[in-house]
mmCIF file of C-alpha atoms in Angstrom:
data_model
loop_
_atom_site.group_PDB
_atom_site.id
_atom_site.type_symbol
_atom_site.label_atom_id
_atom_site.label_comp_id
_atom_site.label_asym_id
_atom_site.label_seq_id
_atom_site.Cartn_x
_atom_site.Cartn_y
_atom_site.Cartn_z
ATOM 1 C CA UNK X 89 -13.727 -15.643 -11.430
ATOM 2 C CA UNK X 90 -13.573 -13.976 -7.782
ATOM 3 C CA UNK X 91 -11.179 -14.629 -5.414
ATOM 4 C CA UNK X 92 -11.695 -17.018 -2.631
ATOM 5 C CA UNK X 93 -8.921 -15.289 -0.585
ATOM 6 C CA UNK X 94 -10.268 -12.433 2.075
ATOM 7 C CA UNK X 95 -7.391 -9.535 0.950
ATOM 8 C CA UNK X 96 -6.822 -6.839 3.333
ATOM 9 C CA UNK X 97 -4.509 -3.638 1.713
ATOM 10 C CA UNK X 98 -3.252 -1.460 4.273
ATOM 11 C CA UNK X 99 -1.906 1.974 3.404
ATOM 12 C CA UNK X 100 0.525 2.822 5.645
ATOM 13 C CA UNK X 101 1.751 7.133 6.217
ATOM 14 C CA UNK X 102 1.611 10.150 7.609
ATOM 15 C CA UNK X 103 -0.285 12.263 5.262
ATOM 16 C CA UNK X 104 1.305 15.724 7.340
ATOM 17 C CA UNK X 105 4.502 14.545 6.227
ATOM 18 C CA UNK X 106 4.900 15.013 2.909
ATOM 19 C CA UNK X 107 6.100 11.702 0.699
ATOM 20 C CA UNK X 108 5.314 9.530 4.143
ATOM 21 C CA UNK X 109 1.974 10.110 3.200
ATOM 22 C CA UNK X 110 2.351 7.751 -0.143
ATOM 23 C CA UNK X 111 0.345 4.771 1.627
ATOM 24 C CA UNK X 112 -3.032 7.272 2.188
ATOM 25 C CA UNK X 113 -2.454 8.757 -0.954
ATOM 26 C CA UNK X 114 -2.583 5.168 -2.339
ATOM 27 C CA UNK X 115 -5.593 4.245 -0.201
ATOM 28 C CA UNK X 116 -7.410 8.128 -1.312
ATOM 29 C CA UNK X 117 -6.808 7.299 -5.121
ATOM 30 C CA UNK X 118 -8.681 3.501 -4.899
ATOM 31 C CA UNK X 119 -11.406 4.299 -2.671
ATOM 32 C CA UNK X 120 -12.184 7.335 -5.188
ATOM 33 C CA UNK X 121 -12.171 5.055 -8.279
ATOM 34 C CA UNK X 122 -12.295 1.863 -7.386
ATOM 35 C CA UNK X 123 -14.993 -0.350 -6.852
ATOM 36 C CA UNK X 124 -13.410 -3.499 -4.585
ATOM 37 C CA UNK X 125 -15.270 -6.690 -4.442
ATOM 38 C CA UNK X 126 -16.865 -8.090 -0.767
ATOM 39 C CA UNK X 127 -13.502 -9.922 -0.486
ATOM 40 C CA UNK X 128 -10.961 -7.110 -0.488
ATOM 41 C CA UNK X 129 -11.238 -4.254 2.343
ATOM 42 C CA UNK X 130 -9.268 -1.367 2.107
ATOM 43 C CA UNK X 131 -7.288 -0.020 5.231
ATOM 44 C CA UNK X 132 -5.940 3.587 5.634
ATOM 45 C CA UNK X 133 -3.602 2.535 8.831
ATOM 46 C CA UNK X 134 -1.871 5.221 9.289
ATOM 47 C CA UNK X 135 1.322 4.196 11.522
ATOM 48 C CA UNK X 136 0.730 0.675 11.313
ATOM 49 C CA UNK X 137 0.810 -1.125 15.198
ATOM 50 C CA UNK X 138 0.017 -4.514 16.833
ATOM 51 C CA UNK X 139 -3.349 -3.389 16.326
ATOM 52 C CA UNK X 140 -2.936 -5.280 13.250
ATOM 53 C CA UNK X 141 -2.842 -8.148 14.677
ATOM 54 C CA UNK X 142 -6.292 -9.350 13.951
ATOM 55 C CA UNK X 143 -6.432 -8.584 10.545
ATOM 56 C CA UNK X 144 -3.484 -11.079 9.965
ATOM 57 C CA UNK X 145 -6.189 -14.037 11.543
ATOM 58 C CA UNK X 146 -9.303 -12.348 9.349
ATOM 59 C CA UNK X 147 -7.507 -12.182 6.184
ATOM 60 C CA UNK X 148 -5.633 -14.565 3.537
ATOM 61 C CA UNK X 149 -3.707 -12.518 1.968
ATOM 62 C CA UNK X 150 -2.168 -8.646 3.212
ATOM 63 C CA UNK X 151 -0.364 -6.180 1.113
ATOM 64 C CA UNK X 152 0.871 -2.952 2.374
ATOM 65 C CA UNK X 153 1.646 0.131 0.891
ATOM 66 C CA UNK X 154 4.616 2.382 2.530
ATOM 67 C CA UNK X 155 7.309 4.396 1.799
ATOM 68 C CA UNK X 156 10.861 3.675 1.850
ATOM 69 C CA UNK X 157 14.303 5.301 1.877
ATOM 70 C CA UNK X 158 18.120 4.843 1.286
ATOM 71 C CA UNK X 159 17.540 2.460 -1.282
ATOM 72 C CA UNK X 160 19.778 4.788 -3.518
ATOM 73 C CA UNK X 161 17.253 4.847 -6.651
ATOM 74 C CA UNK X 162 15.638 7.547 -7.590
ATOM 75 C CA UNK X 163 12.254 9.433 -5.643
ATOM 76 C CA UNK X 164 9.305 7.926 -7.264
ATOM 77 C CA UNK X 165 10.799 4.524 -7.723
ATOM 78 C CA UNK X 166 8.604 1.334 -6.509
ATOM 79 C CA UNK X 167 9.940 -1.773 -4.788
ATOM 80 C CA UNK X 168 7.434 -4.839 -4.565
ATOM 81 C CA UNK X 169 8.940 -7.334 -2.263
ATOM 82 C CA UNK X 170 7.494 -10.075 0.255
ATOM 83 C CA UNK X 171 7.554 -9.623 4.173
ATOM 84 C CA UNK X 172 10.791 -11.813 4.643
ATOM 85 C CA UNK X 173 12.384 -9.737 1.699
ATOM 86 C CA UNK X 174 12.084 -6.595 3.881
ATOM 87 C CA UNK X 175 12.304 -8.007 7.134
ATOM 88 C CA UNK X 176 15.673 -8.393 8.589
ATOM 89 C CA UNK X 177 17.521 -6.046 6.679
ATOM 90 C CA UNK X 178 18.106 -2.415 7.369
ATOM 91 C CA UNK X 179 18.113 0.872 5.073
ATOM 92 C CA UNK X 180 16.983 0.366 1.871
ATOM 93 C CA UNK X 181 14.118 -2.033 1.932
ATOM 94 C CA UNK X 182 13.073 -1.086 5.979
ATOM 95 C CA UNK X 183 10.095 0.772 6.567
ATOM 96 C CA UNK X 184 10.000 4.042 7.732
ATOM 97 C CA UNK X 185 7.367 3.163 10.766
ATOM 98 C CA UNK X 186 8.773 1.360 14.050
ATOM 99 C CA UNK X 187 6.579 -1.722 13.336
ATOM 100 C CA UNK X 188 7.135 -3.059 10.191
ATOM 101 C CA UNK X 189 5.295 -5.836 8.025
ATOM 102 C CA UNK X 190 7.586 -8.493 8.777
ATOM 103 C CA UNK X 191 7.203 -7.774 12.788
ATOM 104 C CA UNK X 192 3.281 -7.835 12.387
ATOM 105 C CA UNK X 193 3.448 -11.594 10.658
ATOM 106 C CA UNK X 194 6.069 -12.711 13.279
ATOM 107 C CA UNK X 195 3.981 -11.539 16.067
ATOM 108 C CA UNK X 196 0.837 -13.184 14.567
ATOM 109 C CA UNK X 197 2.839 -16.183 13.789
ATOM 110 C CA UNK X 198 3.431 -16.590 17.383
ATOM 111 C CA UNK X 199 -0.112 -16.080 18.404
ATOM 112 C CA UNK X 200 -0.299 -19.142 15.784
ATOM 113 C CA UNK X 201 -2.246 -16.903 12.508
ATOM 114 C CA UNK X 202 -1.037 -16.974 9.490
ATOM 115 C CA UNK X 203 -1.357 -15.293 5.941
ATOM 116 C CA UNK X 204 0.825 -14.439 2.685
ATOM 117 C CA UNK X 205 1.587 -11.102 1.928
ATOM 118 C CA UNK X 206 3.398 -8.341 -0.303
ATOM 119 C CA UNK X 207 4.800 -4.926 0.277
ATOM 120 C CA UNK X 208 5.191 -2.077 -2.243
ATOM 121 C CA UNK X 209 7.083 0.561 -1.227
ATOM 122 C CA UNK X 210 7.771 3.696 -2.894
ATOM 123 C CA UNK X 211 11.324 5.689 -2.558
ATOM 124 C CA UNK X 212 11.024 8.686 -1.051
ATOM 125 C CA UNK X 213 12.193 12.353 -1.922
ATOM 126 C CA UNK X 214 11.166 14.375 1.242
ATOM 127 C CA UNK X 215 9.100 12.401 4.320
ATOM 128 C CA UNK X 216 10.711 15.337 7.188
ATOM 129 C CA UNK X 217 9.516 18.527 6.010
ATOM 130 C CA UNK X 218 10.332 21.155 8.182
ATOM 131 C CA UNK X 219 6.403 22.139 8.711
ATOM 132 C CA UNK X 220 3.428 19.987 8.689
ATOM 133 C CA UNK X 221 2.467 19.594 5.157
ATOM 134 C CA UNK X 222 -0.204 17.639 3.273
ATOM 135 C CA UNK X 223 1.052 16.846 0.086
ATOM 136 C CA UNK X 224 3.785 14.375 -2.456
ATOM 137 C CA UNK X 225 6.547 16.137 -3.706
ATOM 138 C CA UNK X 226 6.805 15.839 -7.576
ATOM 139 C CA UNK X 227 8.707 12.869 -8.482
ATOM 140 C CA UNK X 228 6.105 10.922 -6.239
ATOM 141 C CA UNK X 229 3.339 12.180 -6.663
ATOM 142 C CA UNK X 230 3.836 12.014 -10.341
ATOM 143 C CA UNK X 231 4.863 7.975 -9.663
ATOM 144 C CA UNK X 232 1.872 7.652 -8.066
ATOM 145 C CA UNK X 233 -0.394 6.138 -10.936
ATOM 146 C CA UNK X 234 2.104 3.899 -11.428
ATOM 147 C CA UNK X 235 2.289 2.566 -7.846
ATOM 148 C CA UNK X 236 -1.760 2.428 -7.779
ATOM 149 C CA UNK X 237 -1.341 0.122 -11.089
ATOM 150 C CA UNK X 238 1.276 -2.031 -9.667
ATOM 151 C CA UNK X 239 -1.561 -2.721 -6.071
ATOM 152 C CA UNK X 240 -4.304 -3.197 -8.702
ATOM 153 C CA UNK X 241 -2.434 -5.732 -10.772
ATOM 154 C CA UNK X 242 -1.566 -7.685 -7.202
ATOM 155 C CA UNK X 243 -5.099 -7.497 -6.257
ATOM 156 C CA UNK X 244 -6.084 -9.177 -10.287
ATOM 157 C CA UNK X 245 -3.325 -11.475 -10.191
ATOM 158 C CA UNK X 246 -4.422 -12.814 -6.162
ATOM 159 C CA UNK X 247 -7.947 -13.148 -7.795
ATOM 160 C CA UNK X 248 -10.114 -9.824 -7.106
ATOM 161 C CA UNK X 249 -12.265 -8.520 -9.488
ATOM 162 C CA UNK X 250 -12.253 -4.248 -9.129
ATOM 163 C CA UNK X 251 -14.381 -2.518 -11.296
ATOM 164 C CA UNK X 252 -14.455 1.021 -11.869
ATOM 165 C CA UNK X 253 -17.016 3.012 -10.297
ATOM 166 C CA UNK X 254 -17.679 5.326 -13.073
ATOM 167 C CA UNK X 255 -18.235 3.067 -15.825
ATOM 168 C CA UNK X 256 -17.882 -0.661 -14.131
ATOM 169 C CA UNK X 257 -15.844 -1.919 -16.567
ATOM 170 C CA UNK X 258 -13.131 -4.918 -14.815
ATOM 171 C CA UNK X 259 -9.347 -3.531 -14.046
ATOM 172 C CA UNK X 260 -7.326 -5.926 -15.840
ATOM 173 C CA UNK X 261 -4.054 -6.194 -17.988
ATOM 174 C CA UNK X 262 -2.990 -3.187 -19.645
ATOM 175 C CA UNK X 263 -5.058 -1.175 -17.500
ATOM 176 C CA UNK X 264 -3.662 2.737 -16.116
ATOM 177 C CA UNK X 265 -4.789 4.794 -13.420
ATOM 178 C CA UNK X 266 -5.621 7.998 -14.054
ATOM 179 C CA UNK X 267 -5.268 10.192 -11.082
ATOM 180 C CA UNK X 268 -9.034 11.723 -9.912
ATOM 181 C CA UNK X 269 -8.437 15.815 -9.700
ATOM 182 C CA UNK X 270 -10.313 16.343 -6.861
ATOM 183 C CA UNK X 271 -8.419 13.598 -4.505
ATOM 184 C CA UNK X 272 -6.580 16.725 -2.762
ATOM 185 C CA UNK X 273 -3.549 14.698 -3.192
ATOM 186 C CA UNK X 274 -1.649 17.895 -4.981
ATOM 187 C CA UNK X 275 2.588 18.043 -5.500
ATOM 188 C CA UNK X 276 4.249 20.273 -3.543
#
């Protein structure tokens, strides 16, 4: 059965700075394989902002995908938490962007919107390379399947149906992502 809940996933990075760049990577892996029903839209955000704002009215239910640091496990590791979890705290569970989930729903909240949410984050290894550079280094890149399973099974479990665009057969339990070759998401 489909969801009756508009879902809105941003992926939040900087895809020139190495492991910041999980969120895109995230967002580049799903709109490659996955086919996401009318109710779900897919946002590459980049640095998220207030901009965000509106999304928060238009849509039931927001998760984000980000990276996160100092939460002393190991590179590749993924955190799913809600907004509140996140919010207040510093280090471990804060996002690495100025404007973070929490701010965006207590902003919105004041403007008198309101919708549920979760976060996944991913631990980072490197997100300040000394150059510009596209890329995950190994440990997360090599997580990364797992942290495109662990959106798909939140986007089952709220209700969506996503097929696969290849064959159109329905993610569901027990499914794996593969990662697509040609997504130019390559370790570095």
């Amino acid at each position: 059965m489909a969801s009756k809940k508009r879902i809105a996933v941003f992926c939040v990075g900087n895809k020139l700075m190495l492991d910041e760049g999980i969120g895109p990577a995230v967002y580049d892996e799903l709109t490659a394989v996955y086919e996401m029903p009318d109710e779900v839209t897919l946002f590459d955000v980049g640095c998220m902002g207030l901009d965000m704002l509106p999304h928060v009215r238009d849509y039931d239910y927001l998760v984000t995908v980000d990276a996160v640091d100092k939460t002393g496990s190991a590179p590749g590791t993924i955190f799913e938490f809600e907004p509140e979890d996140m919010a207040r705290r510093t280090g471990a569970m804060q996002s690495l962007h100025d404007l973070k989930l929490v701010d965006l729903f207590d902003a919105a909240a004041l403007m008198g919107y309101a919708a549920e949410g979760r976060c996944f984050g991913m631990q980072v290894e490197n997100m300040n390379p000394a150059d510009l550079t596209i890329g995950l280094t190994p440990p997360v890149y090599e997580a990364l399947p797992m942290l495109v399973d662990t959106v798909l099974a939140d986007l089952t479990r709220a209700g969506a149906a996503v097929r696969v665009k290849a064959t159109g057969e329905e993610v569901g339990p027990g499914w794996h992502h593969a990662m697509v070759p040609e997504s130019g998401q390559d370790a570095v």
